[in-house]
Amino acid sequence: MKLNIAVLPGDGIGPEIVEQAMKVVNAVCAKKGHDLEATYALTGACAIDEVGDPYPPETHEICMNSDAVLFGAIGDPKFDNNPKATVRPEQGLLRMRKQLGLYANLRPVMSFPSLLHKSPLRRDLVEGAEFMCIRELTGGIYFGEKGRLDGGNTAFDNCVYTREEVERILKLAYEFALKSRKKLTVVDKANVLESSRLWREVAQEMAPNYPEVTTEYMFVDNAAMQIIQWPKNFDVMVTENMFGDILTDEASVIGGSLGMLPSASVGIHTSVFEPIHGSYPQAAGKDIANPLATVLSAAMMFEYAFDLKEEGQLIRDAVNASMDAKVTTEDIADDKTKAAKTSEVGTWLADWISKQ
Ligand code: IPM
Ligand code: MG
């Protein structure tokens, strides 16, 4: 099959982790006889530095003309520490999501058998925990009107959702729940927020259309607690943009490291596959970052964008084999002095795949 992908490494550790994922993607394509065409494009702080725009029109064009986008990370401390900066790397990521119409971000939360002892949670709580968090990605407070009043001394960010936006994400979530363990948890703050009350109203209207699915409603503060207390009680969770951002960083501790969780952003145009973590600038260029979240995002790319399930599984098997063989970066290594470098993990995975 011909696979035409756009590769957006971004900032910080982005280029290093994407390089490892591409070693894996190339190995899978060689093994399974796929013809890969990868077009690299600029995004994030490096794009601001080079062309003054974190998501330049040429990059958007490349994404639109590809079958999938593999994305690294964006962000740079020089912007984080300067609240007055008007052009920011994150705007690139948000514009990419909006312009590609990627309204659903699928974040599978999982535990890894060989990493159970790395989780700060008790083994019996996390063993076998697996749920899908579906985060709405192009609405809410991230995209509402924002601004300053009173000569800059008052600031606001509006959280806006339309019925259509809520309906389409809930529909997708129900479809996931039907294919899964048939339980959907709708997370909101309907006791306080009007936008959450719209979410709950729409969910209550839709629930009777999915009689096989048990719909559960949960306030976000309670959900934050239950994710840690009883992670195995969740199957599919759906929530608005910012709640999903926060809850999935929290949920990543179940797997033992933020460096392990992949995601797929899907919607109207080309889907984007990216790790849920950020650009980890402190580690940039040191060859120590964990590439597995990006490698697993590549597995999701084969499965979701190309419907190539075996290829996705081959990558998952390689990742599990690397952990069994203890070829892991320092964040998940038992003995940090024996930790593998980022680049060694990528090479090991690609070799393992080519030997299958
Ligand atoms: C994520 C990230 C982004 C977000 C940032 C980098 C804008 O935290 O993908 O979870 O908040 O969506
Ligand atoms: Mg986040």
mmCIF file of N, CA and C in Angstrom, residues 233-336:
data_model
loop_
_atom_site.group_PDB
_atom_site.id
_atom_site.type_symbol
_atom_site.label_atom_id
_atom_site.label_comp_id
_atom_site.label_asym_id
_atom_site.label_seq_id
_atom_site.Cartn_x
_atom_site.Cartn_y
_atom_site.Cartn_z
ATOM 1 N N ASN A 233 -12.783 0.969 36.642
ATOM 2 C CA ASN A 233 -14.223 1.169 36.471
ATOM 3 C C ASN A 233 -14.577 1.888 35.173
ATOM 4 N N PHE A 234 -13.572 2.438 34.477
ATOM 5 C CA PHE A 234 -13.882 3.209 33.267
ATOM 6 C C PHE A 234 -13.731 2.353 32.015
ATOM 7 N N ASP A 235 -14.551 2.671 31.031
ATOM 8 C CA ASP A 235 -14.447 2.012 29.717
ATOM 9 C C ASP A 235 -14.178 3.094 28.670
ATOM 10 N N VAL A 236 -15.202 3.898 28.351
ATOM 11 C CA VAL A 236 -14.997 5.040 27.472
ATOM 12 C C VAL A 236 -15.420 6.283 28.240
ATOM 13 N N MET A 237 -14.566 7.281 28.233
ATOM 14 C CA MET A 237 -14.867 8.537 28.921
ATOM 15 C C MET A 237 -14.886 9.624 27.846
ATOM 16 N N VAL A 238 -15.843 10.529 27.936
ATOM 17 C CA VAL A 238 -15.867 11.623 26.961
ATOM 18 C C VAL A 238 -15.978 12.930 27.723
ATOM 19 N N THR A 239 -15.235 13.937 27.268
ATOM 20 C CA THR A 239 -15.265 15.201 27.992
ATOM 21 C C THR A 239 -14.809 16.359 27.117
ATOM 22 N N GLU A 240 -15.014 17.555 27.630
ATOM 23 C CA GLU A 240 -14.678 18.746 26.845
ATOM 24 C C GLU A 240 -13.162 18.956 26.828
ATOM 25 N N ASN A 241 -12.745 19.923 26.031
ATOM 26 C CA ASN A 241 -11.337 20.101 25.691
ATOM 27 C C ASN A 241 -10.403 20.201 26.904
ATOM 28 N N MET A 242 -10.635 21.167 27.781
ATOM 29 C CA MET A 242 -9.657 21.371 28.849
ATOM 30 C C MET A 242 -9.730 20.287 29.921
ATOM 31 N N PHE A 243 -10.928 19.813 30.235
ATOM 32 C CA PHE A 243 -11.017 18.728 31.214
ATOM 33 C C PHE A 243 -10.223 17.514 30.691
ATOM 34 N N GLY A 244 -10.359 17.250 29.382
ATOM 35 C CA GLY A 244 -9.663 16.099 28.792
ATOM 36 C C GLY A 244 -8.159 16.273 28.805
ATOM 37 N N ASP A 245 -7.709 17.505 28.601
ATOM 38 C CA ASP A 245 -6.270 17.784 28.658
ATOM 39 C C ASP A 245 -5.733 17.425 30.037
ATOM 40 N N ILE A 246 -6.424 17.879 31.052
ATOM 41 C CA ILE A 246 -5.937 17.701 32.430
ATOM 42 C C ILE A 246 -6.079 16.240 32.872
ATOM 43 N N LEU A 247 -7.241 15.652 32.626
ATOM 44 C CA LEU A 247 -7.472 14.288 33.117
ATOM 45 C C LEU A 247 -6.530 13.268 32.472
ATOM 46 N N THR A 248 -6.123 13.509 31.211
ATOM 47 C CA THR A 248 -5.259 12.500 30.577
ATOM 48 C C THR A 248 -3.811 12.592 31.063
ATOM 49 N N ASP A 249 -3.337 13.774 31.410
ATOM 50 C CA ASP A 249 -2.006 13.828 32.052
ATOM 51 C C ASP A 249 -2.081 13.066 33.371
ATOM 52 N N GLU A 250 -3.162 13.272 34.098
ATOM 53 C CA GLU A 250 -3.336 12.566 35.365
ATOM 54 C C GLU A 250 -3.379 11.044 35.128
ATOM 55 N N ALA A 251 -4.158 10.641 34.124
ATOM 56 C CA ALA A 251 -4.334 9.205 33.863
ATOM 57 C C ALA A 251 -3.039 8.538 33.405
ATOM 58 N N SER A 252 -2.105 9.329 32.901
ATOM 59 C CA SER A 252 -0.863 8.717 32.400
ATOM 60 C C SER A 252 -0.060 8.062 33.519
ATOM 61 N N VAL A 253 -0.297 8.435 34.768
ATOM 62 C CA VAL A 253 0.465 7.797 35.852
ATOM 63 C C VAL A 253 0.067 6.326 36.008
ATOM 64 N N ILE A 254 -1.105 5.980 35.489
ATOM 65 C CA ILE A 254 -1.537 4.581 35.557
ATOM 66 C C ILE A 254 -0.550 3.701 34.793
ATOM 67 N N GLY A 255 -0.108 4.199 33.652
ATOM 68 C CA GLY A 255 0.833 3.442 32.826
ATOM 69 C C GLY A 255 2.265 3.514 33.324
ATOM 70 N N GLY A 256 2.531 4.368 34.258
ATOM 71 C CA GLY A 256 3.882 4.432 34.810
ATOM 72 C C GLY A 256 4.700 5.604 34.308
ATOM 73 N N SER A 257 4.321 6.208 33.172
ATOM 74 C CA SER A 257 5.077 7.359 32.682
ATOM 75 C C SER A 257 4.256 8.136 31.660
ATOM 76 N N LEU A 258 4.377 9.453 31.744
ATOM 77 C CA LEU A 258 3.725 10.316 30.754
ATOM 78 C C LEU A 258 4.308 10.036 29.357
ATOM 79 N N GLY A 259 5.496 9.482 29.352
ATOM 80 C CA GLY A 259 6.182 9.195 28.079
ATOM 81 C C GLY A 259 5.651 7.988 27.345
ATOM 82 N N MET A 260 4.548 7.408 27.829
ATOM 83 C CA MET A 260 4.039 6.173 27.216
ATOM 84 C C MET A 260 2.713 6.348 26.485
ATOM 85 N N LEU A 261 2.044 7.495 26.676
ATOM 86 C CA LEU A 261 0.670 7.570 26.161
ATOM 87 C C LEU A 261 0.542 8.252 24.795
ATOM 88 N N PRO A 262 0.014 7.509 23.821
ATOM 89 C CA PRO A 262 -0.162 8.037 22.465
ATOM 90 C C PRO A 262 -1.531 8.690 22.292
ATOM 91 N N SER A 263 -1.770 9.287 21.144
ATOM 92 C CA SER A 263 -3.121 9.757 20.847
ATOM 93 C C SER A 263 -3.350 9.854 19.349
ATOM 94 N N ALA A 264 -4.632 9.849 19.000
ATOM 95 C CA ALA A 264 -5.038 10.058 17.608
ATOM 96 C C ALA A 264 -6.061 11.180 17.611
ATOM 97 N N SER A 265 -5.860 12.162 16.762
ATOM 98 C CA SER A 265 -6.843 13.251 16.631
ATOM 99 C C SER A 265 -7.535 13.067 15.290
ATOM 100 N N VAL A 266 -8.852 12.877 15.361
ATOM 101 C CA VAL A 266 -9.592 12.570 14.140
ATOM 102 C C VAL A 266 -10.759 13.532 13.970
ATOM 103 N N GLY A 267 -11.243 13.624 12.747
ATOM 104 C CA GLY A 267 -12.363 14.528 12.499
ATOM 105 C C GLY A 267 -12.641 14.630 11.018
ATOM 106 N N ILE A 268 -12.502 15.844 10.479
ATOM 107 C CA ILE A 268 -12.958 16.093 9.113
ATOM 108 C C ILE A 268 -11.867 15.828 8.070
ATOM 109 N N HIS A 269 -10.689 16.394 8.273
ATOM 110 C CA HIS A 269 -9.617 16.197 7.282
ATOM 111 C C HIS A 269 -8.583 15.196 7.810
ATOM 112 N N THR A 270 -7.328 15.378 7.430
ATOM 113 C CA THR A 270 -6.281 14.396 7.763
ATOM 114 C C THR A 270 -6.121 14.214 9.282
ATOM 115 N N SER A 271 -6.056 12.985 9.724
ATOM 116 C CA SER A 271 -5.872 12.699 11.154
ATOM 117 C C SER A 271 -4.422 12.919 11.574
ATOM 118 N N VAL A 272 -4.264 13.321 12.840
ATOM 119 C CA VAL A 272 -2.934 13.596 13.384
ATOM 120 C C VAL A 272 -2.662 12.614 14.528
ATOM 121 N N PHE A 273 -1.446 12.076 14.561
ATOM 122 C CA PHE A 273 -1.063 11.106 15.586
ATOM 123 C C PHE A 273 0.085 11.702 16.378
ATOM 124 N N GLU A 274 -0.138 11.858 17.680
ATOM 125 C CA GLU A 274 0.858 12.557 18.494
ATOM 126 C C GLU A 274 0.867 12.021 19.915
ATOM 127 N N PRO A 275 2.036 12.063 20.573
ATOM 128 C CA PRO A 275 2.082 11.684 21.990
ATOM 129 C C PRO A 275 1.301 12.709 22.795
ATOM 130 N N ILE A 276 0.835 12.334 23.994
ATOM 131 C CA ILE A 276 0.072 13.331 24.759
ATOM 132 C C ILE A 276 0.989 14.282 25.531
ATOM 133 N N HIS A 277 2.263 13.915 25.643
ATOM 134 C CA HIS A 277 3.177 14.764 26.432
ATOM 135 C C HIS A 277 3.643 15.974 25.637
ATOM 136 N N GLY A 278 4.331 16.873 26.317
ATOM 137 C CA GLY A 278 4.807 18.095 25.694
ATOM 138 C C GLY A 278 6.232 17.982 25.169
ATOM 139 N N SER A 279 6.874 19.128 24.984
ATOM 140 C CA SER A 279 8.168 19.154 24.289
ATOM 141 C C SER A 279 9.364 18.953 25.228
ATOM 142 N N TYR A 280 9.124 18.832 26.537
ATOM 143 C CA TYR A 280 10.143 18.483 27.535
ATOM 144 C C TYR A 280 11.491 19.142 27.233
ATOM 145 N N PRO A 281 11.523 20.484 27.226
ATOM 146 C CA PRO A 281 12.727 21.189 26.768
ATOM 147 C C PRO A 281 13.984 20.879 27.573
ATOM 148 N N GLN A 282 13.803 20.521 28.853
ATOM 149 C CA GLN A 282 14.981 20.211 29.678
ATOM 150 C C GLN A 282 15.755 19.012 29.128
ATOM 151 N N ALA A 283 15.062 18.155 28.393
ATOM 152 C CA ALA A 283 15.714 16.935 27.893
ATOM 153 C C ALA A 283 16.143 17.056 26.435
ATOM 154 N N ALA A 284 15.762 18.151 25.788
ATOM 155 C CA ALA A 284 15.996 18.267 24.338
ATOM 156 C C ALA A 284 17.476 18.101 23.997
ATOM 157 N N GLY A 285 17.737 17.275 23.007
ATOM 158 C CA GLY A 285 19.113 17.076 22.521
ATOM 159 C C GLY A 285 19.953 16.159 23.387
ATOM 160 N N LYS A 286 19.383 15.651 24.487
ATOM 161 C CA LYS A 286 20.181 14.821 25.406
ATOM 162 C C LYS A 286 20.047 13.324 25.117
ATOM 163 N N ASP A 287 19.165 12.960 24.200
ATOM 164 C CA ASP A 287 18.999 11.548 23.853
ATOM 165 C C ASP A 287 18.509 10.726 25.057
ATOM 166 N N ILE A 288 17.659 11.334 25.897
ATOM 167 C CA ILE A 288 17.157 10.602 27.077
ATOM 168 C C ILE A 288 15.627 10.464 27.087
ATOM 169 N N ALA A 289 14.952 11.201 26.202
ATOM 170 C CA ALA A 289 13.472 11.202 26.244
ATOM 171 C C ALA A 289 12.916 9.850 25.816
ATOM 172 N N ASN A 290 11.784 9.506 26.389
ATOM 173 C CA ASN A 290 11.116 8.247 26.060
ATOM 174 C C ASN A 290 10.379 8.390 24.715
ATOM 175 N N PRO A 291 10.768 7.599 23.704
ATOM 176 C CA PRO A 291 10.097 7.743 22.394
ATOM 177 C C PRO A 291 8.832 6.894 22.261
ATOM 178 N N LEU A 292 8.477 6.136 23.321
ATOM 179 C CA LEU A 292 7.417 5.126 23.132
ATOM 180 C C LEU A 292 6.030 5.715 22.883
ATOM 181 N N ALA A 293 5.717 6.886 23.473
ATOM 182 C CA ALA A 293 4.399 7.474 23.207
ATOM 183 C C ALA A 293 4.263 7.815 21.716
ATOM 184 N N THR A 294 5.358 8.260 21.114
ATOM 185 C CA THR A 294 5.303 8.596 19.682
ATOM 186 C C THR A 294 5.289 7.327 18.834
ATOM 187 N N VAL A 295 6.057 6.331 19.276
ATOM 188 C CA VAL A 295 6.062 5.048 18.562
ATOM 189 C C VAL A 295 4.650 4.437 18.612
ATOM 190 N N LEU A 296 4.019 4.508 19.776
ATOM 191 C CA LEU A 296 2.657 3.959 19.890
ATOM 192 C C LEU A 296 1.644 4.822 19.123
ATOM 193 N N SER A 297 1.938 6.111 18.977
ATOM 194 C CA SER A 297 1.083 6.961 18.127
ATOM 195 C C SER A 297 1.201 6.505 16.677
ATOM 196 N N ALA A 298 2.410 6.088 16.283
ATOM 197 C CA ALA A 298 2.591 5.556 14.920
ATOM 198 C C ALA A 298 1.781 4.271 14.752
ATOM 199 N N ALA A 299 1.704 3.459 15.829
ATOM 200 C CA ALA A 299 0.880 2.239 15.756
ATOM 201 C C ALA A 299 -0.580 2.631 15.519
ATOM 202 N N MET A 300 -1.036 3.660 16.237
ATOM 203 C CA MET A 300 -2.420 4.126 16.042
ATOM 204 C C MET A 300 -2.609 4.649 14.615
ATOM 205 N N MET A 301 -1.558 5.249 14.056
ATOM 206 C CA MET A 301 -1.643 5.761 12.677
ATOM 207 C C MET A 301 -1.904 4.611 11.703
ATOM 208 N N PHE A 302 -1.150 3.515 11.834
ATOM 209 C CA PHE A 302 -1.389 2.371 10.945
ATOM 210 C C PHE A 302 -2.827 1.875 11.107
ATOM 211 N N GLU A 303 -3.288 1.805 12.365
ATOM 212 C CA GLU A 303 -4.609 1.227 12.615
ATOM 213 C C GLU A 303 -5.750 2.144 12.170
ATOM 214 N N TYR A 304 -5.662 3.412 12.552
ATOM 215 C CA TYR A 304 -6.785 4.326 12.296
ATOM 216 C C TYR A 304 -6.751 4.945 10.904
ATOM 217 N N ALA A 305 -5.569 5.380 10.450
ATOM 218 C CA ALA A 305 -5.527 6.100 9.168
ATOM 219 C C ALA A 305 -5.496 5.137 7.986
ATOM 220 N N PHE A 306 -4.902 3.947 8.181
ATOM 221 C CA PHE A 306 -4.730 3.042 7.041
ATOM 222 C C PHE A 306 -5.442 1.696 7.227
ATOM 223 N N ASP A 307 -6.093 1.527 8.370
ATOM 224 C CA ASP A 307 -6.762 0.271 8.681
ATOM 225 C C ASP A 307 -5.805 -0.929 8.560
ATOM 226 N N LEU A 308 -4.561 -0.717 8.943
ATOM 227 C CA LEU A 308 -3.557 -1.788 8.895
ATOM 228 C C LEU A 308 -3.327 -2.282 10.331
ATOM 229 N N LYS A 309 -4.195 -3.215 10.751
ATOM 230 C CA LYS A 309 -4.195 -3.667 12.146
ATOM 231 C C LYS A 309 -2.938 -4.471 12.491
ATOM 232 N N GLU A 310 -2.513 -5.327 11.548
ATOM 233 C CA GLU A 310 -1.328 -6.166 11.831
ATOM 234 C C GLU A 310 -0.089 -5.314 12.042
ATOM 235 N N GLU A 311 0.017 -4.263 11.247
ATOM 236 C CA GLU A 311 1.174 -3.376 11.359
ATOM 237 C C GLU A 311 1.172 -2.696 12.727
ATOM 238 N N GLY A 312 -0.018 -2.259 13.145
ATOM 239 C CA GLY A 312 -0.128 -1.633 14.462
ATOM 240 C C GLY A 312 0.267 -2.607 15.559
ATOM 241 N N GLN A 313 -0.215 -3.845 15.424
ATOM 242 C CA GLN A 313 0.090 -4.856 16.444
ATOM 243 C C GLN A 313 1.582 -5.176 16.481
ATOM 244 N N LEU A 314 2.191 -5.198 15.304
ATOM 245 C CA LEU A 314 3.637 -5.470 15.241
ATOM 246 C C LEU A 314 4.401 -4.424 16.058
ATOM 247 N N ILE A 315 3.984 -3.179 15.950
ATOM 248 C CA ILE A 315 4.641 -2.105 16.718
ATOM 249 C C ILE A 315 4.390 -2.294 18.217
ATOM 250 N N ARG A 316 3.160 -2.622 18.575
ATOM 251 C CA ARG A 316 2.856 -2.850 20.005
ATOM 252 C C ARG A 316 3.670 -4.017 20.555
ATOM 253 N N ASP A 317 3.794 -5.078 19.742
ATOM 254 C CA ASP A 317 4.593 -6.231 20.186
ATOM 255 C C ASP A 317 6.055 -5.819 20.380
ATOM 256 N N ALA A 318 6.549 -4.997 19.456
ATOM 257 C CA ALA A 318 7.947 -4.545 19.556
ATOM 258 C C ALA A 318 8.144 -3.733 20.841
ATOM 259 N N VAL A 319 7.185 -2.867 21.138
ATOM 260 C CA VAL A 319 7.284 -2.037 22.352
ATOM 261 C C VAL A 319 7.288 -2.929 23.600
ATOM 262 N N ASN A 320 6.393 -3.915 23.629
ATOM 263 C CA ASN A 320 6.369 -4.823 24.789
ATOM 264 C C ASN A 320 7.668 -5.609 24.898
ATOM 265 N N ALA A 321 8.184 -6.050 23.735
ATOM 266 C CA ALA A 321 9.441 -6.820 23.748
ATOM 267 C C ALA A 321 10.586 -5.954 24.276
ATOM 268 N N SER A 322 10.600 -4.681 23.905
ATOM 269 C CA SER A 322 11.696 -3.808 24.370
ATOM 270 C C SER A 322 11.622 -3.625 25.885
ATOM 271 N N MET A 323 10.414 -3.575 26.406
ATOM 272 C CA MET A 323 10.293 -3.419 27.860
ATOM 273 C C MET A 323 10.679 -4.708 28.572
ATOM 274 N N ASP A 324 10.290 -5.855 27.988
ATOM 275 C CA ASP A 324 10.702 -7.141 28.588
ATOM 276 C C ASP A 324 12.218 -7.279 28.555
ATOM 277 N N ALA A 325 12.829 -6.796 27.465
ATOM 278 C CA ALA A 325 14.292 -6.889 27.329
ATOM 279 C C ALA A 325 15.006 -5.792 28.112
ATOM 280 N N LYS A 326 14.229 -4.945 28.763
ATOM 281 C CA LYS A 326 14.745 -3.822 29.574
ATOM 282 C C LYS A 326 15.550 -2.811 28.742
ATOM 283 N N VAL A 327 15.190 -2.685 27.486
ATOM 284 C CA VAL A 327 15.782 -1.637 26.657
ATOM 285 C C VAL A 327 14.847 -0.436 26.750
ATOM 286 N N THR A 328 15.043 0.341 27.801
ATOM 287 C CA THR A 328 14.115 1.449 28.060
ATOM 288 C C THR A 328 14.874 2.700 28.470
ATOM 289 N N THR A 329 14.256 3.833 28.226
ATOM 290 C CA THR A 329 14.867 5.102 28.640
ATOM 291 C C THR A 329 14.763 5.262 30.158
ATOM 292 N N GLU A 330 15.466 6.252 30.686
ATOM 293 C CA GLU A 330 15.640 6.320 32.146
ATOM 294 C C GLU A 330 14.344 6.519 32.933
ATOM 295 N N ASP A 331 13.333 7.146 32.317
ATOM 296 C CA ASP A 331 12.083 7.379 33.058
ATOM 297 C C ASP A 331 11.399 6.085 33.484
ATOM 298 N N ILE A 332 11.628 4.996 32.723
ATOM 299 C CA ILE A 332 10.982 3.729 33.096
ATOM 300 C C ILE A 332 12.003 2.615 33.365
ATOM 301 N N ALA A 333 13.284 2.965 33.391
ATOM 302 C CA ALA A 333 14.307 1.930 33.645
ATOM 303 C C ALA A 333 14.343 1.588 35.130
ATOM 304 N N ASP A 334 14.573 0.307 35.435
ATOM 305 C CA ASP A 334 14.701 -0.098 36.844
ATOM 306 C C ASP A 334 16.025 0.411 37.394
ATOM 307 N N ASP A 335 17.047 0.312 36.570
ATOM 308 C CA ASP A 335 18.372 0.755 36.990
ATOM 309 C C ASP A 335 18.774 1.879 36.032
ATOM 310 N N LYS A 336 18.733 3.112 36.541
ATOM 311 C CA LYS A 336 18.958 4.265 35.653
ATOM 312 C C LYS A 336 20.343 4.230 35.011
#
